[in-house]
Amino acid sequence: MVKNKTLKGVLLVGLGASCYGMLATFVKMAYQEGYTTAEVSGSQFILGFIGLLILNLFRKKSNRQEEVQISKHHIRQLILAGTSIGFTSVFYYLSVKYVAVSIAIVLLMQTVWMGVVLEMFLDKKRPSTQKIIAVIVTLTGTVLATKLLHDSLIIEWKGFFWGLLAAATYTANMYSSNKIATEISSSQRSLYMIIGGAIVVILFGFITLNTAFQFSIFIKWGLFLSLFGTIIPPLLLNTGFPLTGIGLGSIVSALELPISVMMAYFLLAEKVILEQWLGIVLIIAAIVFMNIRLKK
């Protein structure tokens, strides 16, 4: 029974991570059709909010059992924590605008060492040797995966800047989402957090959009991006992680990295050299190493 639950959790987390891995490629394709970051992220969050609202209303009617009542304090906390989702989407999609998808996803994966640093400051204790080794391996893999050692490489610093900002806000999101109102259902938590994200995205749109909003984005890309970036993955991950545990779940969620690179390779014809694949393998190895329990 335990093995079946674990396997179910692995499948759920793997599917959720794979959904996230597809996003950047489709955002890049939307850019090629002339859509802006504000239009892409705005359509994703607006439709995502509507979808989660409908899901919660349907769930409330069909669920006969008493649900845990959420306090106003927790609602405010979840909305505030959800702003990090909005910032992550905006920063990540801006990064994809300037650099290849295969590089943007590697920058996002800097959450591996950023999480360790955040933990060190919040818990006020030195990270374990295991985590320090994982950070070193991650940084080595990043240098290879982003082709920083190539003399001929023209680095688009805007892409790197936005990518690292996305990793920082993603780290904050992962930390806060595992601490706030964990006793309520995943669909409720996702709904309130998406409100916070939508506020950020809508404000970003008001500030940056200089032309008329292209409402065709909702039909062409918005529905797809909301399903595979806002509605399905959080539900899968929030359901799967309790079954796998944080350690195994984190390892399986690393699937997002190779899925993203392969999607870009096949659909965008992005060139991915052997050195980059080696870097990606090192980053995944670091995630695995950091989340396994070593025998004393």
PDB file of C-alpha atoms in Angstrom:
ATOM      1  CA  MET A   1       0.000   0.000   0.000  1.00  0.00           C
ATOM      2  CA  VAL A   2       2.838   2.413   0.919  1.00  0.00           C
ATOM      3  CA  LYS A   3       4.647   1.644  -2.343  1.00  0.00           C
ATOM      4  CA  ASN A   4       1.454   2.275  -4.327  1.00  0.00           C
ATOM      5  CA  LYS A   5       0.986   5.648  -2.609  1.00  0.00           C
ATOM      6  CA  THR A   6       4.602   6.588  -3.276  1.00  0.00           C
ATOM      7  CA  LEU A   7       4.312   5.575  -6.934  1.00  0.00           C
ATOM      8  CA  LYS A   8       1.131   7.622  -7.264  1.00  0.00           C
ATOM      9  CA  GLY A   9       2.914  10.590  -5.707  1.00  0.00           C
ATOM     10  CA  VAL A  10       5.877  10.218  -8.076  1.00  0.00           C
ATOM     11  CA  LEU A  11       3.540  10.183 -11.092  1.00  0.00           C
ATOM     12  CA  LEU A  12       1.626  13.252  -9.867  1.00  0.00           C
ATOM     13  CA  VAL A  13       4.769  15.269  -9.108  1.00  0.00           C
ATOM     14  CA  GLY A  14       6.389  14.156 -12.364  1.00  0.00           C
ATOM     15  CA  LEU A  15       3.346  15.242 -14.404  1.00  0.00           C
ATOM     16  CA  GLY A  16       3.169  18.566 -12.552  1.00  0.00           C
ATOM     17  CA  ALA A  17       6.859  19.281 -13.160  1.00  0.00           C
ATOM     18  CA  SER A  18       6.507  18.276 -16.829  1.00  0.00           C
ATOM     19  CA  CYS A  19       3.645  20.774 -17.245  1.00  0.00           C
ATOM     20  CA  TYR A  20       5.843  23.554 -15.907  1.00  0.00           C
ATOM     21  CA  GLY A  21       8.655  22.406 -18.204  1.00  0.00           C
ATOM     22  CA  MET A  22       6.524  23.002 -21.308  1.00  0.00           C
ATOM     23  CA  LEU A  23       5.593  26.612 -20.512  1.00  0.00           C
ATOM     24  CA  ALA A  24       8.704  28.521 -21.625  1.00  0.00           C
ATOM     25  CA  THR A  25       8.681  26.994 -25.114  1.00  0.00           C
ATOM     26  CA  PHE A  26       5.076  28.032 -25.714  1.00  0.00           C
ATOM     27  CA  VAL A  27       5.734  31.504 -24.301  1.00  0.00           C
ATOM     28  CA  LYS A  28       8.589  31.843 -26.806  1.00  0.00           C
ATOM     29  CA  MET A  29       6.222  30.778 -29.596  1.00  0.00           C
ATOM     30  CA  ALA A  30       3.693  33.388 -28.446  1.00  0.00           C
ATOM     31  CA  TYR A  31       6.455  36.021 -28.619  1.00  0.00           C
ATOM     32  CA  GLN A  32       7.157  34.970 -32.208  1.00  0.00           C
ATOM     33  CA  GLU A  33       3.516  35.792 -33.018  1.00  0.00           C
ATOM     34  CA  GLY A  34       3.933  39.332 -31.665  1.00  0.00           C
ATOM     35  CA  TYR A  35       2.438  39.005 -28.196  1.00  0.00           C
ATOM     36  CA  THR A  36       4.000  40.790 -25.204  1.00  0.00           C
ATOM     37  CA  THR A  37       5.005  39.532 -21.748  1.00  0.00           C
ATOM     38  CA  ALA A  38       2.060  41.435 -20.222  1.00  0.00           C
ATOM     39  CA  GLU A  39      -0.397  39.763 -22.599  1.00  0.00           C
ATOM     40  CA  VAL A  40       1.043  36.282 -22.108  1.00  0.00           C
ATOM     41  CA  SER A  41       1.216  36.437 -18.292  1.00  0.00           C
ATOM     42  CA  GLY A  42      -2.055  38.391 -17.998  1.00  0.00           C
ATOM     43  CA  SER A  43      -4.089  35.875 -20.002  1.00  0.00           C
ATOM     44  CA  GLN A  44      -2.536  32.987 -18.075  1.00  0.00           C
ATOM     45  CA  PHE A  45      -3.405  34.376 -14.637  1.00  0.00           C
ATOM     46  CA  ILE A  46      -6.858  35.744 -15.469  1.00  0.00           C
ATOM     47  CA  LEU A  47      -8.013  32.458 -17.013  1.00  0.00           C
ATOM     48  CA  GLY A  48      -6.202  30.541 -14.267  1.00  0.00           C
ATOM     49  CA  PHE A  49      -8.111  32.433 -11.585  1.00  0.00           C
ATOM     50  CA  ILE A  50     -11.457  31.788 -13.344  1.00  0.00           C
ATOM     51  CA  GLY A  51     -10.611  28.083 -13.707  1.00  0.00           C
ATOM     52  CA  LEU A  52      -9.632  27.684 -10.031  1.00  0.00           C
ATOM     53  CA  LEU A  53     -12.711  29.616  -8.900  1.00  0.00           C
ATOM     54  CA  ILE A  54     -14.996  27.265 -10.869  1.00  0.00           C
ATOM     55  CA  LEU A  55     -13.086  24.254  -9.538  1.00  0.00           C
ATOM     56  CA  ASN A  56     -13.518  25.438  -5.937  1.00  0.00           C
ATOM     57  CA  LEU A  57     -17.233  26.135  -6.394  1.00  0.00           C
ATOM     58  CA  PHE A  58     -17.765  22.686  -7.915  1.00  0.00           C
ATOM     59  CA  ARG A  59     -15.700  21.056  -5.161  1.00  0.00           C
ATOM     60  CA  LYS A  60     -17.667  22.856  -2.458  1.00  0.00           C
ATOM     61  CA  LYS A  61     -20.992  21.609  -3.834  1.00  0.00           C
ATOM     62  CA  SER A  62     -19.846  18.013  -4.313  1.00  0.00           C
ATOM     63  CA  ASN A  63     -17.995  17.720  -1.001  1.00  0.00           C
ATOM     64  CA  ARG A  64     -20.376  16.670   1.747  1.00  0.00           C
ATOM     65  CA  GLN A  65     -17.749  16.678   4.479  1.00  0.00           C
ATOM     66  CA  GLU A  66     -16.973  19.765   6.516  1.00  0.00           C
ATOM     67  CA  GLU A  67     -13.991  21.622   5.083  1.00  0.00           C
ATOM     68  CA  VAL A  68     -11.443  23.336   7.283  1.00  0.00           C
ATOM     69  CA  GLN A  69     -12.502  26.972   7.592  1.00  0.00           C
ATOM     70  CA  ILE A  70      -9.801  29.367   6.490  1.00  0.00           C
ATOM     71  CA  SER A  71      -9.270  32.514   8.547  1.00  0.00           C
ATOM     72  CA  LYS A  72      -8.945  36.028   7.128  1.00  0.00           C
ATOM     73  CA  HIS A  73      -5.392  36.086   8.452  1.00  0.00           C
ATOM     74  CA  HIS A  74      -4.473  33.008   6.402  1.00  0.00           C
ATOM     75  CA  ILE A  75      -6.218  34.429   3.323  1.00  0.00           C
ATOM     76  CA  ARG A  76      -4.091  37.586   3.561  1.00  0.00           C
ATOM     77  CA  GLN A  77      -0.955  35.469   4.033  1.00  0.00           C
ATOM     78  CA  LEU A  78      -1.749  33.273   1.015  1.00  0.00           C
ATOM     79  CA  ILE A  79      -2.483  36.275  -1.226  1.00  0.00           C
ATOM     80  CA  LEU A  80       0.781  37.902  -0.126  1.00  0.00           C
ATOM     81  CA  ALA A  81       2.691  34.649  -0.712  1.00  0.00           C
ATOM     82  CA  GLY A  82       0.990  34.353  -4.097  1.00  0.00           C
ATOM     83  CA  THR A  83       2.576  37.601  -5.281  1.00  0.00           C
ATOM     84  CA  SER A  84       5.824  35.632  -5.570  1.00  0.00           C
ATOM     85  CA  ILE A  85       4.122  33.408  -8.202  1.00  0.00           C
ATOM     86  CA  GLY A  86       3.237  36.495 -10.228  1.00  0.00           C
ATOM     87  CA  PHE A  87       6.752  37.911  -9.936  1.00  0.00           C
ATOM     88  CA  THR A  88       8.259  34.535 -10.918  1.00  0.00           C
ATOM     89  CA  SER A  89       6.106  34.293 -14.054  1.00  0.00           C
ATOM     90  CA  VAL A  90       6.839  37.872 -15.146  1.00  0.00           C
ATOM     91  CA  PHE A  91      10.596  37.622 -14.495  1.00  0.00           C
ATOM     92  CA  TYR A  92      10.881  34.167 -16.080  1.00  0.00           C
ATOM     93  CA  TYR A  93       8.941  35.179 -19.201  1.00  0.00           C
ATOM     94  CA  LEU A  94      11.093  38.323 -19.507  1.00  0.00           C
ATOM     95  CA  SER A  95      14.191  36.113 -19.302  1.00  0.00           C
ATOM     96  CA  VAL A  96      12.822  33.842 -22.055  1.00  0.00           C
ATOM     97  CA  LYS A  97      12.426  36.964 -24.209  1.00  0.00           C
ATOM     98  CA  TYR A  98      16.176  37.632 -24.168  1.00  0.00           C
ATOM     99  CA  VAL A  99      17.838  34.209 -23.855  1.00  0.00           C
ATOM    100  CA  ALA A 100      17.228  30.673 -25.116  1.00  0.00           C
ATOM    101  CA  VAL A 101      14.718  28.540 -23.224  1.00  0.00           C
ATOM    102  CA  SER A 102      17.478  26.025 -22.423  1.00  0.00           C
ATOM    103  CA  ILE A 103      19.395  28.789 -20.610  1.00  0.00           C
ATOM    104  CA  ALA A 104      16.371  30.436 -18.934  1.00  0.00           C
ATOM    105  CA  ILE A 105      15.319  27.174 -17.269  1.00  0.00           C
ATOM    106  CA  VAL A 106      18.859  26.629 -15.952  1.00  0.00           C
ATOM    107  CA  LEU A 107      18.780  30.119 -14.423  1.00  0.00           C
ATOM    108  CA  LEU A 108      15.445  29.300 -12.782  1.00  0.00           C
ATOM    109  CA  MET A 109      17.008  26.165 -11.282  1.00  0.00           C
ATOM    110  CA  GLN A 110      19.336  28.375  -9.203  1.00  0.00           C
ATOM    111  CA  THR A 111      16.661  27.877  -6.564  1.00  0.00           C
ATOM    112  CA  VAL A 112      18.829  24.901  -5.494  1.00  0.00           C
ATOM    113  CA  TRP A 113      21.510  27.109  -3.931  1.00  0.00           C
ATOM    114  CA  MET A 114      19.232  30.084  -3.211  1.00  0.00           C
ATOM    115  CA  GLY A 115      17.066  27.820  -1.051  1.00  0.00           C
ATOM    116  CA  VAL A 116      20.133  26.752   0.930  1.00  0.00           C
ATOM    117  CA  VAL A 117      21.173  30.401   1.468  1.00  0.00           C
ATOM    118  CA  LEU A 118      17.632  31.401   2.519  1.00  0.00           C
ATOM    119  CA  GLU A 119      17.468  28.484   4.934  1.00  0.00           C
ATOM    120  CA  MET A 120      20.853  29.462   6.395  1.00  0.00           C
ATOM    121  CA  PHE A 121      19.703  33.014   7.176  1.00  0.00           C
ATOM    122  CA  LEU A 122      16.249  32.067   8.475  1.00  0.00           C
ATOM    123  CA  ASP A 123      17.399  29.100  10.590  1.00  0.00           C
ATOM    124  CA  LYS A 124      20.661  30.850  11.555  1.00  0.00           C
ATOM    125  CA  LYS A 125      22.787  27.751  11.194  1.00  0.00           C
ATOM    126  CA  ARG A 126      25.518  26.575   8.856  1.00  0.00           C
ATOM    127  CA  PRO A 127      24.291  24.332   5.992  1.00  0.00           C
ATOM    128  CA  SER A 128      25.406  20.715   6.056  1.00  0.00           C
ATOM    129  CA  THR A 129      28.407  19.517   4.059  1.00  0.00           C
ATOM    130  CA  GLN A 130      25.998  17.598   1.824  1.00  0.00           C
ATOM    131  CA  LYS A 131      24.185  20.817   0.894  1.00  0.00           C
ATOM    132  CA  ILE A 132      27.427  22.748   0.355  1.00  0.00           C
ATOM    133  CA  ILE A 133      28.643  20.058  -2.080  1.00  0.00           C
ATOM    134  CA  ALA A 134      25.274  20.181  -3.871  1.00  0.00           C
ATOM    135  CA  VAL A 135      25.575  23.973  -4.252  1.00  0.00           C
ATOM    136  CA  ILE A 136      29.092  23.693  -5.713  1.00  0.00           C
ATOM    137  CA  VAL A 137      27.942  21.013  -8.185  1.00  0.00           C
ATOM    138  CA  THR A 138      24.911  23.170  -9.127  1.00  0.00           C
ATOM    139  CA  LEU A 139      27.074  26.220  -9.841  1.00  0.00           C
ATOM    140  CA  THR A 140      29.503  24.103 -11.880  1.00  0.00           C
ATOM    141  CA  GLY A 141      26.607  22.684 -13.880  1.00  0.00           C
ATOM    142  CA  THR A 142      25.211  26.196 -14.396  1.00  0.00           C
ATOM    143  CA  VAL A 143      28.487  27.444 -15.886  1.00  0.00           C
ATOM    144  CA  LEU A 144      28.441  24.551 -18.366  1.00  0.00           C
ATOM    145  CA  ALA A 145      24.697  24.653 -19.124  1.00  0.00           C
ATOM    146  CA  THR A 146      24.704  28.407 -19.849  1.00  0.00           C
ATOM    147  CA  LYS A 147      27.872  28.158 -22.004  1.00  0.00           C
ATOM    148  CA  LEU A 148      29.668  30.825 -19.957  1.00  0.00           C
ATOM    149  CA  LEU A 149      33.069  29.334 -20.861  1.00  0.00           C
ATOM    150  CA  HIS A 150      32.568  29.975 -24.593  1.00  0.00           C
ATOM    151  CA  ASP A 151      34.652  32.903 -25.864  1.00  0.00           C
ATOM    152  CA  SER A 152      32.305  33.374 -28.822  1.00  0.00           C
ATOM    153  CA  LEU A 153      29.223  33.651 -26.606  1.00  0.00           C
ATOM    154  CA  ILE A 154      27.537  37.058 -26.577  1.00  0.00           C
ATOM    155  CA  ILE A 155      25.864  37.154 -23.177  1.00  0.00           C
ATOM    156  CA  GLU A 156      22.494  38.865 -23.015  1.00  0.00           C
ATOM    157  CA  TRP A 157      22.739  40.196 -19.476  1.00  0.00           C
ATOM    158  CA  LYS A 158      19.077  41.264 -19.377  1.00  0.00           C
ATOM    159  CA  GLY A 159      18.067  37.619 -19.769  1.00  0.00           C
ATOM    160  CA  PHE A 160      20.470  36.534 -17.020  1.00  0.00           C
ATOM    161  CA  PHE A 161      19.260  39.302 -14.701  1.00  0.00           C
ATOM    162  CA  TRP A 162      15.562  38.460 -15.119  1.00  0.00           C
ATOM    163  CA  GLY A 163      16.293  34.719 -14.902  1.00  0.00           C
ATOM    164  CA  LEU A 164      18.078  35.078 -11.551  1.00  0.00           C
ATOM    165  CA  LEU A 165      15.300  37.332 -10.236  1.00  0.00           C
ATOM    166  CA  ALA A 166      12.804  34.635 -11.253  1.00  0.00           C
ATOM    167  CA  ALA A 167      14.847  32.060  -9.317  1.00  0.00           C
ATOM    168  CA  ALA A 168      14.881  34.320  -6.231  1.00  0.00           C
ATOM    169  CA  THR A 169      11.091  34.838  -6.238  1.00  0.00           C
ATOM    170  CA  TYR A 170      10.531  31.134  -7.006  1.00  0.00           C
ATOM    171  CA  THR A 171      12.634  30.285  -3.942  1.00  0.00           C
ATOM    172  CA  ALA A 172      10.481  32.618  -1.823  1.00  0.00           C
ATOM    173  CA  ASN A 173       7.344  31.007  -3.249  1.00  0.00           C
ATOM    174  CA  MET A 174       8.488  27.461  -2.474  1.00  0.00           C
ATOM    175  CA  TYR A 175       9.412  28.406   1.083  1.00  0.00           C
ATOM    176  CA  SER A 176       6.201  30.308   1.860  1.00  0.00           C
ATOM    177  CA  SER A 177       3.810  27.882   0.147  1.00  0.00           C
ATOM    178  CA  ASN A 178       5.053  25.045   2.363  1.00  0.00           C
ATOM    179  CA  LYS A 179       4.542  27.057   5.556  1.00  0.00           C
ATOM    180  CA  ILE A 180       1.194  28.850   5.202  1.00  0.00           C
ATOM    181  CA  ALA A 181      -2.267  27.323   5.794  1.00  0.00           C
ATOM    182  CA  THR A 182      -1.113  23.810   4.905  1.00  0.00           C
ATOM    183  CA  GLU A 183      -4.189  22.326   6.595  1.00  0.00           C
ATOM    184  CA  ILE A 184      -6.648  23.545   3.942  1.00  0.00           C
ATOM    185  CA  SER A 185      -7.237  21.931   0.534  1.00  0.00           C
ATOM    186  CA  SER A 186      -4.757  22.445  -2.310  1.00  0.00           C
ATOM    187  CA  SER A 187      -7.446  23.929  -4.561  1.00  0.00           C
ATOM    188  CA  GLN A 188      -8.314  26.578  -1.934  1.00  0.00           C
ATOM    189  CA  ARG A 189      -4.675  27.443  -1.349  1.00  0.00           C
ATOM    190  CA  SER A 190      -4.041  27.659  -5.097  1.00  0.00           C
ATOM    191  CA  LEU A 191      -7.027  29.987  -5.560  1.00  0.00           C
ATOM    192  CA  TYR A 192      -5.946  32.531  -2.943  1.00  0.00           C
ATOM    193  CA  MET A 193      -2.312  32.412  -4.044  1.00  0.00           C
ATOM    194  CA  ILE A 194      -3.291  32.952  -7.669  1.00  0.00           C
ATOM    195  CA  ILE A 195      -5.137  36.117  -6.619  1.00  0.00           C
ATOM    196  CA  GLY A 196      -1.839  37.508  -5.322  1.00  0.00           C
ATOM    197  CA  GLY A 197      -0.097  36.489  -8.537  1.00  0.00           C
ATOM    198  CA  ALA A 198      -2.822  38.028 -10.695  1.00  0.00           C
ATOM    199  CA  ILE A 199      -2.518  41.371  -8.861  1.00  0.00           C
ATOM    200  CA  VAL A 200       1.210  41.513  -9.687  1.00  0.00           C
ATOM    201  CA  VAL A 201       0.689  40.520 -13.330  1.00  0.00           C
ATOM    202  CA  ILE A 202      -2.154  43.020 -13.891  1.00  0.00           C
ATOM    203  CA  LEU A 203      -0.099  45.858 -12.347  1.00  0.00           C
ATOM    204  CA  PHE A 204       2.844  44.856 -14.559  1.00  0.00           C
ATOM    205  CA  GLY A 205       0.547  45.043 -17.581  1.00  0.00           C
ATOM    206  CA  PHE A 206      -0.698  48.539 -16.680  1.00  0.00           C
ATOM    207  CA  ILE A 207       2.874  49.787 -16.250  1.00  0.00           C
ATOM    208  CA  THR A 208       4.495  48.223 -19.335  1.00  0.00           C
ATOM    209  CA  LEU A 209       1.792  47.853 -22.002  1.00  0.00           C
ATOM    210  CA  ASN A 210       2.137  50.726 -24.491  1.00  0.00           C
ATOM    211  CA  THR A 211      -0.209  49.383 -27.165  1.00  0.00           C
ATOM    212  CA  ALA A 212      -3.768  48.041 -27.188  1.00  0.00           C
ATOM    213  CA  PHE A 213      -4.143  44.676 -25.459  1.00  0.00           C
ATOM    214  CA  GLN A 214      -4.498  41.826 -27.993  1.00  0.00           C
ATOM    215  CA  PHE A 215      -7.448  39.828 -26.672  1.00  0.00           C
ATOM    216  CA  SER A 216      -6.752  37.049 -29.184  1.00  0.00           C
ATOM    217  CA  ILE A 217      -4.042  35.856 -26.748  1.00  0.00           C
ATOM    218  CA  PHE A 218      -6.795  34.374 -24.537  1.00  0.00           C
ATOM    219  CA  ILE A 219      -7.848  31.923 -27.254  1.00  0.00           C
ATOM    220  CA  LYS A 220      -4.473  31.253 -28.900  1.00  0.00           C
ATOM    221  CA  TRP A 221      -2.233  30.789 -25.848  1.00  0.00           C
ATOM    222  CA  GLY A 222      -3.979  31.922 -22.666  1.00  0.00           C
ATOM    223  CA  LEU A 223      -6.141  28.840 -22.200  1.00  0.00           C
ATOM    224  CA  PHE A 224      -3.203  26.490 -22.696  1.00  0.00           C
ATOM    225  CA  LEU A 225      -0.843  28.480 -20.436  1.00  0.00           C
ATOM    226  CA  SER A 226      -3.462  28.770 -17.669  1.00  0.00           C
ATOM    227  CA  LEU A 227      -4.145  25.033 -17.717  1.00  0.00           C
ATOM    228  CA  PHE A 228      -0.508  23.904 -17.787  1.00  0.00           C
ATOM    229  CA  GLY A 229       0.963  26.757 -15.760  1.00  0.00           C
ATOM    230  CA  THR A 230      -1.653  27.857 -13.223  1.00  0.00           C
ATOM    231  CA  ILE A 231      -4.362  25.238 -12.705  1.00  0.00           C
ATOM    232  CA  ILE A 232      -3.052  21.687 -13.233  1.00  0.00           C
ATOM    233  CA  PRO A 233       0.566  21.780 -11.872  1.00  0.00           C
ATOM    234  CA  PRO A 234      -0.199  23.244  -8.402  1.00  0.00           C
ATOM    235  CA  LEU A 235      -2.994  20.716  -7.885  1.00  0.00           C
ATOM    236  CA  LEU A 236      -0.764  17.819  -8.986  1.00  0.00           C
ATOM    237  CA  LEU A 237       2.216  18.957  -6.901  1.00  0.00           C
ATOM    238  CA  ASN A 238       0.155  19.772  -3.794  1.00  0.00           C
ATOM    239  CA  THR A 239      -1.445  16.309  -4.007  1.00  0.00           C
ATOM    240  CA  GLY A 240       1.740  14.448  -4.918  1.00  0.00           C
ATOM    241  CA  PHE A 241       4.244  15.930  -2.446  1.00  0.00           C
ATOM    242  CA  PRO A 242       2.506  14.596   0.709  1.00  0.00           C
ATOM    243  CA  LEU A 243       2.684  11.108  -0.842  1.00  0.00           C
ATOM    244  CA  THR A 244       6.354  11.270  -1.867  1.00  0.00           C
ATOM    245  CA  GLY A 245       7.753  13.448   0.895  1.00  0.00           C
ATOM    246  CA  ILE A 246       9.812  16.589   0.267  1.00  0.00           C
ATOM    247  CA  GLY A 247      13.047  14.696  -0.547  1.00  0.00           C
ATOM    248  CA  LEU A 248      11.730  12.336  -3.229  1.00  0.00           C
ATOM    249  CA  GLY A 249       9.302  14.981  -4.481  1.00  0.00           C
ATOM    250  CA  SER A 250      12.130  17.474  -5.042  1.00  0.00           C
ATOM    251  CA  ILE A 251      14.106  14.871  -6.994  1.00  0.00           C
ATOM    252  CA  VAL A 252      11.152  14.010  -9.243  1.00  0.00           C
ATOM    253  CA  SER A 253      10.276  17.695  -9.791  1.00  0.00           C
ATOM    254  CA  ALA A 254      13.744  18.143 -11.333  1.00  0.00           C
ATOM    255  CA  LEU A 255      12.123  16.628 -14.453  1.00  0.00           C
ATOM    256  CA  GLU A 256      11.109  20.197 -15.284  1.00  0.00           C
ATOM    257  CA  LEU A 257      14.681  20.929 -16.412  1.00  0.00           C
ATOM    258  CA  PRO A 258      15.205  18.209 -19.084  1.00  0.00           C
ATOM    259  CA  ILE A 259      11.568  18.480 -20.265  1.00  0.00           C
ATOM    260  CA  SER A 260      11.988  22.229 -20.848  1.00  0.00           C
ATOM    261  CA  VAL A 261      15.241  21.762 -22.761  1.00  0.00           C
ATOM    262  CA  MET A 262      13.860  18.947 -24.915  1.00  0.00           C
ATOM    263  CA  MET A 263      10.719  20.938 -25.763  1.00  0.00           C
ATOM    264  CA  ALA A 264      12.889  23.851 -26.890  1.00  0.00           C
ATOM    265  CA  TYR A 265      15.091  21.481 -28.893  1.00  0.00           C
ATOM    266  CA  PHE A 266      12.214  19.844 -30.772  1.00  0.00           C
ATOM    267  CA  LEU A 267       9.748  22.737 -31.158  1.00  0.00           C
ATOM    268  CA  LEU A 268      12.056  25.761 -31.377  1.00  0.00           C
ATOM    269  CA  ALA A 269      15.054  23.997 -32.931  1.00  0.00           C
ATOM    270  CA  GLU A 270      17.316  25.444 -30.224  1.00  0.00           C
ATOM    271  CA  LYS A 271      20.833  24.084 -30.473  1.00  0.00           C
ATOM    272  CA  VAL A 272      21.862  22.288 -27.287  1.00  0.00           C
ATOM    273  CA  ILE A 273      25.506  21.233 -27.239  1.00  0.00           C
ATOM    274  CA  LEU A 274      27.034  18.331 -25.281  1.00  0.00           C
ATOM    275  CA  GLU A 275      28.526  20.730 -22.724  1.00  0.00           C
ATOM    276  CA  GLN A 276      25.039  22.012 -21.881  1.00  0.00           C
ATOM    277  CA  TRP A 277      23.665  18.493 -21.423  1.00  0.00           C
ATOM    278  CA  LEU A 278      26.574  17.753 -19.070  1.00  0.00           C
ATOM    279  CA  GLY A 279      25.712  20.859 -17.060  1.00  0.00           C
ATOM    280  CA  ILE A 280      22.043  19.842 -16.894  1.00  0.00           C
ATOM    281  CA  VAL A 281      23.016  16.356 -15.674  1.00  0.00           C
ATOM    282  CA  LEU A 282      25.194  17.942 -12.951  1.00  0.00           C
ATOM    283  CA  ILE A 283      22.334  20.173 -11.759  1.00  0.00           C
ATOM    284  CA  ILE A 284      19.939  17.205 -11.587  1.00  0.00           C
ATOM    285  CA  ALA A 285      22.629  15.180  -9.785  1.00  0.00           C
ATOM    286  CA  ALA A 286      22.997  18.013  -7.249  1.00  0.00           C
ATOM    287  CA  ILE A 287      19.239  18.043  -6.610  1.00  0.00           C
ATOM    288  CA  VAL A 288      19.249  14.258  -6.101  1.00  0.00           C
ATOM    289  CA  PHE A 289      22.330  14.391  -3.857  1.00  0.00           C
ATOM    290  CA  MET A 290      20.894  17.183  -1.705  1.00  0.00           C
ATOM    291  CA  ASN A 291      17.639  15.288  -1.100  1.00  0.00           C
ATOM    292  CA  ILE A 292      18.912  11.786  -0.333  1.00  0.00           C
ATOM    293  CA  ARG A 293      19.603  10.609   3.174  1.00  0.00           C
ATOM    294  CA  LEU A 294      23.197   9.573   3.616  1.00  0.00           C
ATOM    295  CA  LYS A 295      23.921   6.806   6.129  1.00  0.00           C
ATOM    296  CA  LYS A 296      25.998   7.974   9.076  1.00  0.00           C
TER     297      LYS A 296
END
